[in-house]
Amino acid sequence: MNTAAEKVKLSLKKWLKDTSHILFPAQCLICEDELPSNNLICSFCEPELLYTHFEKYNEPTSLDQLFWGREQVSTTYALLFYKEGSSTQQVLHQLKYNNKPETGSLFGEKIAEKWGKNLITENVDLLLPVPIHAKKKFLRGYNQSTMIAEGINKLTGIPIAKNLSGKLQHTGSQTKRGRFSRWDNVSGNFTISNKIKQYKHIALVDDVITTGSTLEAFIQAIRKVHPTVQISIVSLAVTK
Ligand SMILES: [Zn+2]
């Protein structure tokens, strides 16, 4: 049906789309200068990004080494190095505290461009964003790691886990769980659904890795439910 009212609605939508950059000019995520196009980072700031170039390494990277003697991981990847005061810090700030979820998907796509084919040849069958507390997610409106996973999914087609894991505010809340809790397993602060058992190789998606202890606890929680699962790690950034 193509009524006159719908036509008006459609052209209004098109007008809004065409003029949205005038109403809400795009700003560079790093220097916050106005951008001519729908890019998120200007051509001056783009070369400032501290790429790890891990995809070019033949030897183990610093991220691989971070998990040595801790949890067995198949492959690891981080796109950017994180340093205090660096452009990476600004990118993460925009993603986490400035209501810019699209930053996550943009960088997720960049990750997939450099590492996506490894995820596919390694038969990764699930992207599992590291969960955040429900309260944090409510306040932020999204889980930043899920946004990164969405960018990876867009280019690789690997599905993103929905409701397979969660994070509790305190370990104590475990005792308050009702009899009909949807969570089958609680380990540390993480809750893991039994449905995770149907996957063979899971890539955990994170925003920034510093000591690796959150990921380590998350992996332990997953392996309590699914001991034979293969696990890889993909992150937007890692501390240099
Ligand atoms: Zn800029």
XYZ file of N, CA and C and ligand atoms in Angstrom:
721
model
N 0.851 -1.191 0.000
C 0.000 0.000 0.000
C 0.894 1.251 0.000
N 0.553 2.158 -0.932
C 1.376 3.355 -1.013
C 0.503 4.600 -1.005
N -0.086 4.839 0.138
C -0.990 5.987 0.242
C -0.207 7.293 0.266
N -0.923 8.372 0.074
C -0.285 9.694 0.078
C 0.383 9.957 1.430
N -0.303 9.543 2.491
C 0.234 9.764 3.843
C 1.573 9.047 4.009
N 1.627 7.824 3.459
C 2.881 7.071 3.574
C 3.997 7.736 2.786
N 3.613 8.271 1.598
C 4.620 8.950 0.771
C 5.204 10.153 1.516
N 4.325 10.870 2.185
C 4.770 12.043 2.956
C 5.716 11.580 4.062
N 5.322 10.489 4.714
C 6.131 9.944 5.801
C 7.516 9.548 5.299
N 7.517 8.897 4.120
C 8.782 8.446 3.542
C 9.696 9.610 3.187
N 9.114 10.653 2.551
C 9.965 11.775 2.149
C 10.444 12.559 3.368
N 9.622 12.561 4.404
C 10.026 13.215 5.648
C 11.219 12.484 6.270
N 11.110 11.143 6.226
C 12.196 10.312 6.747
C 13.484 10.589 5.981
N 13.363 10.664 4.641
C 14.521 10.887 3.784
C 15.121 12.262 4.087
N 14.243 13.243 4.259
C 14.710 14.595 4.552
C 15.484 14.617 5.873
N 14.916 13.941 6.864
C 15.585 13.905 8.167
C 16.960 13.250 8.061
N 17.002 12.172 7.248
C 18.258 11.445 7.076
C 19.294 12.353 6.403
N 18.826 13.061 5.343
C 19.735 13.924 4.583
C 20.226 15.116 5.391
N 19.370 15.613 6.272
C 19.732 16.838 6.991
C 20.229 16.584 8.409
N 20.238 15.303 8.814
C 20.603 15.028 10.205
C 22.007 15.514 10.538
N 22.887 15.557 9.498
C 24.242 16.013 9.776
C 24.278 17.527 10.020
N 23.234 18.226 9.571
C 23.174 19.669 9.837
C 22.615 19.881 11.251
N 21.563 19.103 11.547
C 20.955 19.208 12.879
C 21.888 18.687 13.965
N 22.477 17.522 13.690
C 23.412 16.925 14.644
C 24.719 16.632 13.915
N 25.580 17.635 13.754
C 26.788 17.398 12.958
C 27.629 16.270 13.543
N 28.170 15.432 12.639
C 29.022 14.346 13.096
C 30.305 14.945 13.664
N 30.754 14.360 14.771
C 31.987 14.846 15.398
C 32.993 13.723 15.438
N 34.264 14.080 15.264
C 35.323 13.089 15.407
C 35.323 12.604 16.870
N 35.390 11.283 17.040
C 35.347 10.705 18.385
C 36.530 11.136 19.239
N 37.632 11.491 18.595
C 38.848 11.780 19.345
C 39.042 13.284 19.573
N 39.055 14.081 18.488
C 39.295 15.520 18.676
C 37.989 16.328 18.786
N 36.866 15.666 18.474
C 35.532 16.264 18.531
C 35.344 17.407 17.536
N 36.199 17.493 16.521
C 35.985 18.452 15.441
C 34.841 17.951 14.570
N 34.195 18.879 13.896
C 33.096 18.500 13.024
C 33.622 17.693 11.840
N 32.831 16.700 11.441
C 33.250 15.847 10.331
C 32.364 16.110 9.121
N 32.942 16.117 7.919
C 32.128 16.361 6.734
C 31.180 15.193 6.429
N 31.597 13.990 6.707
C 30.788 12.833 6.317
C 30.296 12.102 7.553
N 29.816 10.904 7.353
C 29.336 10.120 8.486
C 30.431 9.291 9.150
N 31.677 9.662 8.908
C 32.785 8.970 9.567
C 32.734 9.233 11.058
N 33.442 8.401 11.826
C 33.474 8.623 13.272
C 34.815 9.203 13.720
N 35.832 9.068 12.880
C 37.157 9.568 13.243
C 37.726 10.349 12.060
N 38.296 11.519 12.332
C 38.786 12.358 11.236
C 40.128 11.836 10.729
N 40.526 12.336 9.554
C 41.739 11.814 8.913
C 43.010 12.228 9.657
N 42.893 13.228 10.542
C 44.056 13.617 11.349
C 44.241 12.665 12.533
N 43.111 12.237 13.101
C 43.179 11.375 14.286
C 43.388 9.904 13.940
N 42.907 9.479 12.794
C 43.016 8.065 12.417
C 44.457 7.532 12.547
N 45.484 8.267 12.025
C 46.862 7.746 12.164
C 47.377 7.727 13.608
N 46.655 8.409 14.518
C 47.063 8.450 15.929
C 46.674 7.176 16.689
N 45.770 6.401 16.094
C 45.313 5.182 16.781
C 46.472 4.196 16.903
N 46.628 3.642 18.110
C 47.756 2.746 18.367
C 47.377 1.303 18.033
N 47.471 0.967 16.743
C 47.134 -0.404 16.343
C 48.195 -1.382 16.866
N 47.738 -2.559 17.322
C 48.688 -3.563 17.834
C 49.406 -4.286 16.713
N 48.738 -4.400 15.567
C 49.231 -5.207 14.424
C 49.445 -6.665 14.829
N 48.720 -7.136 15.817
C 48.839 -8.525 16.263
C 48.578 -9.517 15.127
N 47.765 -9.095 14.154
C 47.428 -10.016 13.051
C 48.663 -10.347 12.210
N 49.744 -9.564 12.369
C 50.949 -9.816 11.571
C 51.985 -10.634 12.332
N 51.692 -10.933 13.615
C 52.666 -11.646 14.454
C 52.731 -13.131 14.107
N 53.930 -13.693 14.082
C 54.078 -15.142 14.001
C 54.362 -15.700 15.388
N 55.050 -14.919 16.196
C 55.390 -15.327 17.568
C 54.228 -14.934 18.506
N 54.178 -15.506 19.728
C 53.110 -15.146 20.666
C 53.125 -13.645 20.998
N 51.947 -13.052 21.081
C 51.848 -11.625 21.403
C 51.835 -11.457 22.921
N 51.892 -10.194 23.377
C 51.824 -9.927 24.818
C 50.479 -10.392 25.384
N 49.450 -10.375 24.547
C 48.125 -10.813 24.999
C 48.081 -12.339 25.155
N 48.712 -13.058 24.211
C 48.810 -14.525 24.368
C 49.501 -14.841 25.692
N 50.616 -14.131 25.932
C 51.452 -14.414 27.108
C 50.727 -14.110 28.421
N 49.786 -13.153 28.361
C 49.044 -12.776 29.563
C 48.298 -13.970 30.162
N 47.913 -14.946 29.303
C 47.123 -16.076 29.801
C 47.958 -17.329 30.032
N 49.249 -17.255 29.764
C 50.114 -18.401 30.002
C 50.074 -18.789 31.470
N 49.939 -20.088 31.735
C 49.899 -20.572 33.110
C 48.600 -20.259 33.831
N 47.631 -19.710 33.104
C 46.342 -19.391 33.730
C 45.264 -20.263 33.088
N 44.544 -19.722 32.109
C 43.534 -20.527 31.433
C 43.994 -20.823 30.002
N 43.634 -22.011 29.518
C 43.964 -22.403 28.156
C 43.084 -21.600 27.182
N 43.740 -20.809 26.317
C 42.970 -20.114 25.285
C 43.530 -20.458 23.908
N 42.652 -20.564 22.916
C 43.076 -20.985 21.576
C 43.769 -19.843 20.838
N 43.039 -18.749 20.610
C 43.653 -17.593 19.953
C 43.241 -16.334 20.706
N 44.077 -15.302 20.614
C 43.715 -14.018 21.222
C 43.952 -12.911 20.195
N 43.183 -11.845 20.319
C 43.408 -10.692 19.446
C 42.935 -9.414 20.138
N 43.726 -8.352 19.999
C 43.285 -7.013 20.410
C 43.657 -6.068 19.277
N 42.777 -5.133 18.975
C 43.003 -4.224 17.848
C 43.944 -3.078 18.199
N 43.755 -2.494 19.407
C 44.501 -1.288 19.789
C 45.243 -1.485 21.099
N 46.337 -0.751 21.253
C 46.991 -0.669 22.559
C 46.336 0.445 23.359
N 46.207 0.196 24.662
C 45.642 1.194 25.544
C 46.752 1.815 26.380
N 46.812 3.139 26.358
C 47.748 3.861 27.231
C 46.999 5.050 27.798
N 47.352 5.433 28.993
C 46.773 6.614 29.638
C 46.971 7.818 28.712
N 45.896 8.566 28.465
C 45.993 9.778 27.655
C 46.071 9.532 26.149
N 45.963 8.286 25.725
C 46.060 7.979 24.287
C 44.695 8.123 23.614
N 44.732 8.093 22.285
C 43.474 8.175 21.545
C 42.597 6.957 21.862
N 43.218 5.831 22.219
C 42.447 4.633 22.577
C 41.601 4.902 23.823
N 42.178 5.651 24.770
C 41.434 5.989 25.982
C 40.199 6.823 25.620
N 40.364 7.731 24.685
C 39.261 8.582 24.246
C 38.169 7.747 23.566
N 38.604 6.791 22.720
C 37.657 5.901 22.036
C 36.847 5.113 23.069
N 37.521 4.549 24.066
C 36.844 3.758 25.101
C 35.914 4.632 25.942
N 36.343 5.858 26.189
C 35.511 6.783 26.954
C 34.207 7.078 26.205
N 34.330 7.338 24.903
C 33.137 7.616 24.090
C 32.189 6.423 24.111
N 32.783 5.223 24.021
C 31.991 3.988 23.971
C 31.281 3.721 25.295
N 31.993 3.970 26.411
C 31.433 3.573 27.706
C 30.658 4.669 28.417
N 31.094 5.903 28.275
C 30.484 6.952 29.107
C 29.824 8.071 28.323
N 29.919 8.049 27.004
C 29.397 9.194 26.251
C 28.250 8.821 25.329
N 27.604 7.676 25.628
C 26.453 7.228 24.850
C 26.734 7.170 23.352
N 27.876 6.540 22.992
C 28.199 6.386 21.571
C 28.355 4.891 21.245
N 27.247 4.139 21.292
C 27.350 2.696 21.049
C 27.891 2.366 19.666
N 27.660 3.277 18.695
C 28.121 3.015 17.320
C 29.648 2.912 17.252
N 30.335 3.500 18.248
C 31.789 3.364 18.334
C 32.162 1.886 18.429
N 31.373 1.139 19.221
C 31.632 -0.283 19.399
C 31.497 -1.046 18.105
N 30.405 -0.818 17.380
C 30.222 -1.578 16.144
C 31.253 -1.191 15.089
N 31.610 0.103 15.033
C 32.644 0.521 14.070
C 33.959 -0.207 14.331
N 34.370 -0.237 15.608
C 35.641 -0.896 15.923
C 35.509 -2.418 15.841
N 34.302 -2.928 16.066
C 34.059 -4.358 15.851
C 34.307 -4.726 14.402
N 33.879 -3.859 13.490
C 34.111 -4.112 12.061
C 35.599 -4.056 11.743
N 36.308 -3.116 12.377
C 37.757 -3.021 12.154
C 38.448 -4.296 12.643
N 37.987 -4.827 13.785
C 38.533 -6.084 14.305
C 38.299 -7.197 13.287
N 37.074 -7.256 12.775
C 36.717 -8.328 11.830
C 37.530 -8.228 10.539
N 37.820 -6.996 10.093
C 38.622 -6.829 8.880
C 40.002 -7.463 9.060
N 40.560 -7.342 10.275
C 41.924 -7.819 10.505
C 41.963 -9.247 11.048
N 40.923 -9.690 11.777
C 40.999 -10.960 12.479
C 39.824 -11.888 12.157
N 38.872 -11.392 11.395
C 37.659 -12.166 11.127
C 37.926 -13.509 10.474
N 38.886 -13.530 9.518
C 39.101 -14.807 8.822
C 39.728 -15.847 9.751
N 40.493 -15.407 10.748
C 41.024 -16.342 11.748
C 39.887 -16.943 12.567
N 38.917 -16.116 12.923
C 37.769 -16.616 13.706
C 37.008 -17.661 12.900
N 36.912 -17.417 11.592
C 36.175 -18.350 10.733
C 36.964 -19.644 10.525
N 38.283 -19.536 10.225
C 39.054 -20.770 9.997
C 39.223 -21.570 11.292
N 39.156 -20.898 12.439
C 39.241 -21.607 13.723
C 37.873 -22.173 14.146
N 36.888 -22.025 13.270
C 35.524 -22.536 13.535
C 34.901 -21.989 14.819
N 35.124 -20.724 15.071
C 34.440 -20.087 16.206
C 32.937 -20.082 15.898
N 32.135 -20.663 16.791
C 30.696 -20.756 16.501
C 29.837 -19.833 17.367
N 30.479 -19.027 18.223
C 29.695 -18.095 19.040
C 30.564 -16.930 19.493
N 29.991 -15.716 19.435
C 30.634 -14.532 20.022
C 29.934 -14.281 21.347
N 30.701 -14.283 22.423
C 30.103 -14.106 23.759
C 30.659 -12.836 24.405
N 29.904 -11.734 24.357
C 30.379 -10.493 24.987
C 30.515 -10.685 26.492
N 31.578 -10.139 27.072
C 31.749 -10.211 28.526
C 30.598 -9.426 29.164
N 29.811 -10.081 30.039
C 28.639 -9.394 30.601
C 29.010 -8.289 31.592
N 28.114 -7.320 31.724
C 28.261 -6.273 32.751
C 27.042 -6.375 33.677
N 27.126 -5.769 34.849
C 25.983 -5.782 35.767
C 24.743 -5.224 35.080
N 23.587 -5.808 35.404
C 22.322 -5.358 34.814
C 22.081 -3.869 35.081
N 22.487 -3.411 36.278
C 22.273 -2.016 36.649
C 23.106 -1.089 35.750
N 24.360 -1.503 35.512
C 25.246 -0.726 34.641
C 24.671 -0.672 33.231
N 24.190 -1.835 32.774
C 23.641 -1.908 31.423
C 22.414 -1.014 31.316
N 21.605 -1.008 32.358
C 20.397 -0.177 32.361
C 20.778 1.307 32.274
N 21.772 1.706 33.059
C 22.172 3.113 33.082
C 22.829 3.535 31.765
N 23.642 2.630 31.198
C 24.361 2.948 29.960
C 23.464 2.744 28.746
N 22.504 1.862 28.880
C 21.602 1.567 27.768
C 22.069 0.424 26.896
N 23.295 -0.023 27.090
C 23.831 -1.121 26.269
C 25.072 -1.680 26.953
N 25.432 -2.900 26.534
C 26.710 -3.471 26.955
C 27.715 -3.150 25.841
N 28.756 -2.428 26.175
C 29.705 -1.979 25.141
C 30.347 -3.147 24.396
N 30.543 -4.287 25.078
C 31.155 -5.442 24.412
C 30.194 -6.084 23.412
N 28.899 -5.985 23.686
C 27.909 -6.484 22.721
C 27.949 -5.631 21.456
N 28.165 -4.334 21.617
C 28.264 -3.455 20.438
C 29.468 -3.837 19.588
N 30.591 -4.158 20.234
C 31.785 -4.589 19.499
C 31.470 -5.902 18.764
N 30.796 -6.819 19.477
C 30.430 -8.111 18.873
C 29.532 -7.905 17.656
N 28.674 -6.898 17.703
C 27.785 -6.647 16.567
C 28.560 -6.280 15.309
N 29.623 -5.490 15.484
C 30.471 -5.145 14.337
C 31.171 -6.371 13.776
N 31.624 -7.263 14.652
C 32.300 -8.497 14.218
C 31.298 -9.403 13.494
N 30.114 -9.506 14.076
C 29.048 -10.324 13.485
C 28.668 -9.828 12.084
N 28.668 -8.523 11.908
C 28.263 -7.939 10.633
C 29.139 -8.453 9.490
N 30.431 -8.606 9.747
C 31.341 -9.030 8.677
C 31.595 -10.535 8.651
N 31.423 -11.223 9.770
C 31.743 -12.658 9.798
C 30.502 -13.551 9.816
N 29.381 -13.015 10.249
C 28.161 -13.802 10.365
C 28.144 -14.723 11.580
N 29.190 -14.705 12.402
C 29.219 -15.552 13.608
C 28.172 -15.009 14.591
N 27.271 -15.892 15.089
C 26.196 -15.397 15.950
C 26.681 -14.860 17.289
N 25.903 -13.931 17.850
C 26.207 -13.349 19.164
C 25.308 -14.019 20.202
N 25.890 -14.399 21.335
C 25.129 -15.045 22.406
C 24.098 -14.085 22.964
N 22.876 -14.588 23.126
C 21.829 -13.777 23.763
C 21.422 -14.495 25.046
N 21.529 -13.815 26.171
C 21.073 -14.356 27.452
C 21.714 -15.675 27.852
N 22.988 -15.861 27.532
C 23.684 -17.083 27.958
C 24.534 -16.834 29.186
N 24.758 -15.558 29.503
C 25.579 -15.268 30.672
C 25.192 -13.915 31.244
N 25.507 -13.722 32.519
C 25.217 -12.453 33.166
C 26.225 -12.190 34.252
N 26.159 -10.995 34.825
C 27.077 -10.673 35.907
C 26.274 -10.169 37.090
N 26.561 -10.699 38.254
C 25.854 -10.275 39.456
C 26.583 -9.120 40.095
N 25.822 -8.331 40.829
C 26.409 -7.174 41.504
C 27.417 -7.620 42.560
N 26.983 -8.563 43.410
C 27.863 -9.084 44.450
C 27.728 -10.592 44.437
N 28.759 -11.264 44.871
C 28.671 -12.718 44.963
C 27.540 -13.087 45.919
N 27.250 -12.212 46.881
C 26.229 -12.469 47.884
C 24.832 -12.635 47.317
N 24.562 -11.965 46.164
C 23.206 -12.021 45.618
C 22.808 -13.441 45.226
N 23.799 -14.299 45.094
C 23.587 -15.712 44.811
C 22.584 -16.334 45.795
N 22.730 -15.960 47.074
C 21.871 -16.538 48.107
C 20.441 -16.041 47.974
N 20.282 -14.902 47.294
C 18.944 -14.335 47.159
C 18.220 -14.877 45.928
N 18.889 -15.721 45.155
C 18.267 -16.224 43.931
C 17.025 -17.044 44.265
N 15.977 -16.774 43.527
C 14.737 -17.518 43.755
C 14.849 -18.937 43.227
N 13.883 -19.748 43.548
C 13.867 -21.131 43.102
C 13.727 -21.220 41.587
N 13.135 -20.187 40.996
C 12.867 -20.248 39.564
C 13.808 -19.357 38.776
N 14.974 -19.121 39.345
C 15.971 -18.315 38.655
C 16.261 -18.925 37.288
N 16.432 -18.047 36.271
C 16.717 -18.569 34.931
C 18.168 -19.000 34.820
N 18.972 -18.683 35.833
C 20.374 -19.065 35.756
C 20.608 -20.445 36.337
N 21.310 -21.256 35.580
C 21.560 -22.623 36.009
C 22.808 -22.700 36.865
N 23.752 -21.821 36.612
C 25.043 -21.928 37.276
C 25.574 -20.563 37.642
N 26.147 -20.487 38.819
C 26.757 -19.232 39.255
C 28.177 -19.543 39.705
N 29.126 -18.821 39.157
C 30.515 -19.016 39.557
C 31.170 -17.653 39.639
N 31.738 -17.360 40.799
C 32.282 -16.028 41.006
C 31.129 -15.051 40.883
N 31.282 -14.025 40.076
C 30.195 -13.077 39.856
C 29.410 -13.395 38.599
N 29.774 -14.480 37.912
C 29.154 -14.752 36.619
C 28.100 -15.846 36.703
N 27.081 -15.676 35.892
C 26.053 -16.698 35.765
C 26.119 -17.237 34.340
N 26.060 -18.551 34.205
C 26.193 -19.176 32.887
C 25.023 -20.140 32.661
N 24.399 -20.034 31.504
C 23.290 -20.932 31.171
C 23.829 -22.261 30.645
N 23.109 -23.344 30.928
C 23.491 -24.660 30.404
C 23.474 -24.721 28.879
N 22.737 -23.798 28.272
C 22.624 -23.782 26.802
C 23.977 -23.555 26.136
N 24.956 -23.108 26.918
C 26.272 -22.847 26.362
C 26.940 -24.138 25.875
N 26.442 -25.265 26.367
C 27.037 -26.565 26.022
C 26.923 -26.922 24.545
N 26.031 -26.264 23.817
C 25.872 -26.620 22.398
C 26.955 -25.995 21.507
N 27.827 -25.170 22.084
C 28.874 -24.530 21.273
C 30.227 -25.170 21.517
N 31.060 -25.192 20.450
C 32.363 -25.870 20.555
C 33.519 -24.901 20.767
N 33.456 -23.772 20.066
C 34.553 -22.797 20.147
C 33.962 -21.388 20.295
N 34.104 -20.846 21.487
C 33.495 -19.553 21.805
C 34.559 -18.459 21.837
N 34.299 -17.347 21.147
C 35.189 -16.187 21.253
C 34.573 -15.189 22.226
N 35.285 -14.906 23.317
C 34.830 -13.916 24.284
C 35.170 -12.536 23.734
N 34.232 -11.612 23.807
C 34.454 -10.269 23.266
C 34.513 -9.279 24.428
N 35.606 -8.501 24.477
C 35.816 -7.561 25.582
C 36.145 -6.171 25.032
N 36.045 -5.152 25.874
C 36.389 -3.801 25.423
C 37.862 -3.478 25.702
N 38.314 -3.737 26.919
C 39.726 -3.472 27.221
C 40.241 -4.500 28.234
N 41.412 -5.044 27.952
C 42.014 -6.042 28.839
C 43.201 -5.408 29.544
N 43.215 -5.475 30.875
C 44.359 -4.944 31.623
C 45.119 -6.099 32.276
N 44.616 -6.611 33.400
C 45.320 -7.728 34.040
C 44.851 -9.076 33.508
N 43.695 -9.118 32.894
C 43.135 -10.373 32.405
C 42.382 -11.153 33.471
N 42.272 -10.606 34.679
C 41.654 -11.398 35.748
C 40.135 -11.528 35.593
N 39.481 -10.514 35.023
C 38.034 -10.637 34.773
C 37.780 -11.760 33.773
N 38.569 -11.750 32.698
C 38.409 -12.793 31.681
C 38.711 -14.174 32.262
N 39.733 -14.238 33.091
C 40.117 -15.505 33.710
C 38.935 -16.057 34.533
N 38.310 -15.192 35.343
C 37.157 -15.617 36.156
C 35.985 -16.028 35.268
N 35.808 -15.300 34.178
C 34.706 -15.601 33.251
C 34.930 -16.965 32.577
N 36.169 -17.210 32.155
C 36.508 -18.497 31.515
C 36.280 -19.644 32.502
N 36.714 -19.435 33.759
C 36.516 -20.483 34.776
C 35.029 -20.778 34.965
N 34.209 -19.735 34.978
C 32.758 -19.915 35.141
C 32.181 -20.712 33.965
N 32.654 -20.393 32.747
C 32.157 -21.103 31.553
C 32.578 -22.572 31.601
N 33.834 -22.814 31.984
C 34.347 -24.194 31.962
C 33.759 -25.056 33.084
N 33.210 -24.422 34.098
C 32.523 -25.195 35.134
C 31.296 -25.869 34.526
N 30.684 -25.187 33.571
C 29.480 -25.708 32.913
C 29.857 -26.565 31.707
N 30.890 -26.134 30.990
C 31.251 -26.746 29.707
C 32.779 -26.941 29.664
N 33.280 -28.003 30.365
C 34.731 -28.160 30.534
C 35.527 -28.335 29.238
N 34.906 -28.873 28.188
C 35.677 -29.172 26.966
C 35.655 -28.026 25.957
N 34.987 -26.938 26.287
C 34.842 -25.847 25.305
C 36.192 -25.204 24.964
N 36.339 -24.878 23.683
C 37.518 -24.148 23.223
C 37.185 -22.656 23.358
N 38.156 -21.887 23.852
C 37.885 -20.462 24.072
C 38.954 -19.584 23.421
N 38.486 -18.567 22.700
C 39.375 -17.544 22.151
C 38.963 -16.192 22.702
N 39.830 -15.215 22.556
C 39.565 -13.891 23.121
C 39.756 -12.818 22.043
N 38.785 -11.927 21.956
C 38.883 -10.790 21.028
C 38.563 -9.529 21.814
N 39.434 -8.535 21.730
C 39.205 -7.314 22.493
C 39.484 -6.073 21.641
N 38.777 -5.011 21.954
C 39.050 -3.751 21.260
C 40.436 -3.242 21.640
N 40.806 -3.399 22.917
C 42.102 -2.863 23.351
C 42.760 -3.727 24.417
N 44.070 -3.580 24.538
C 44.830 -4.238 25.598
C 45.877 -3.252 26.111
N 46.117 -3.267 27.399
C 47.106 -2.364 27.985
C 48.484 -2.660 27.400
N 49.213 -1.591 27.087
C 50.557 -1.799 26.552
C 51.555 -1.923 27.680
Zn 39.843 14.013 14.967
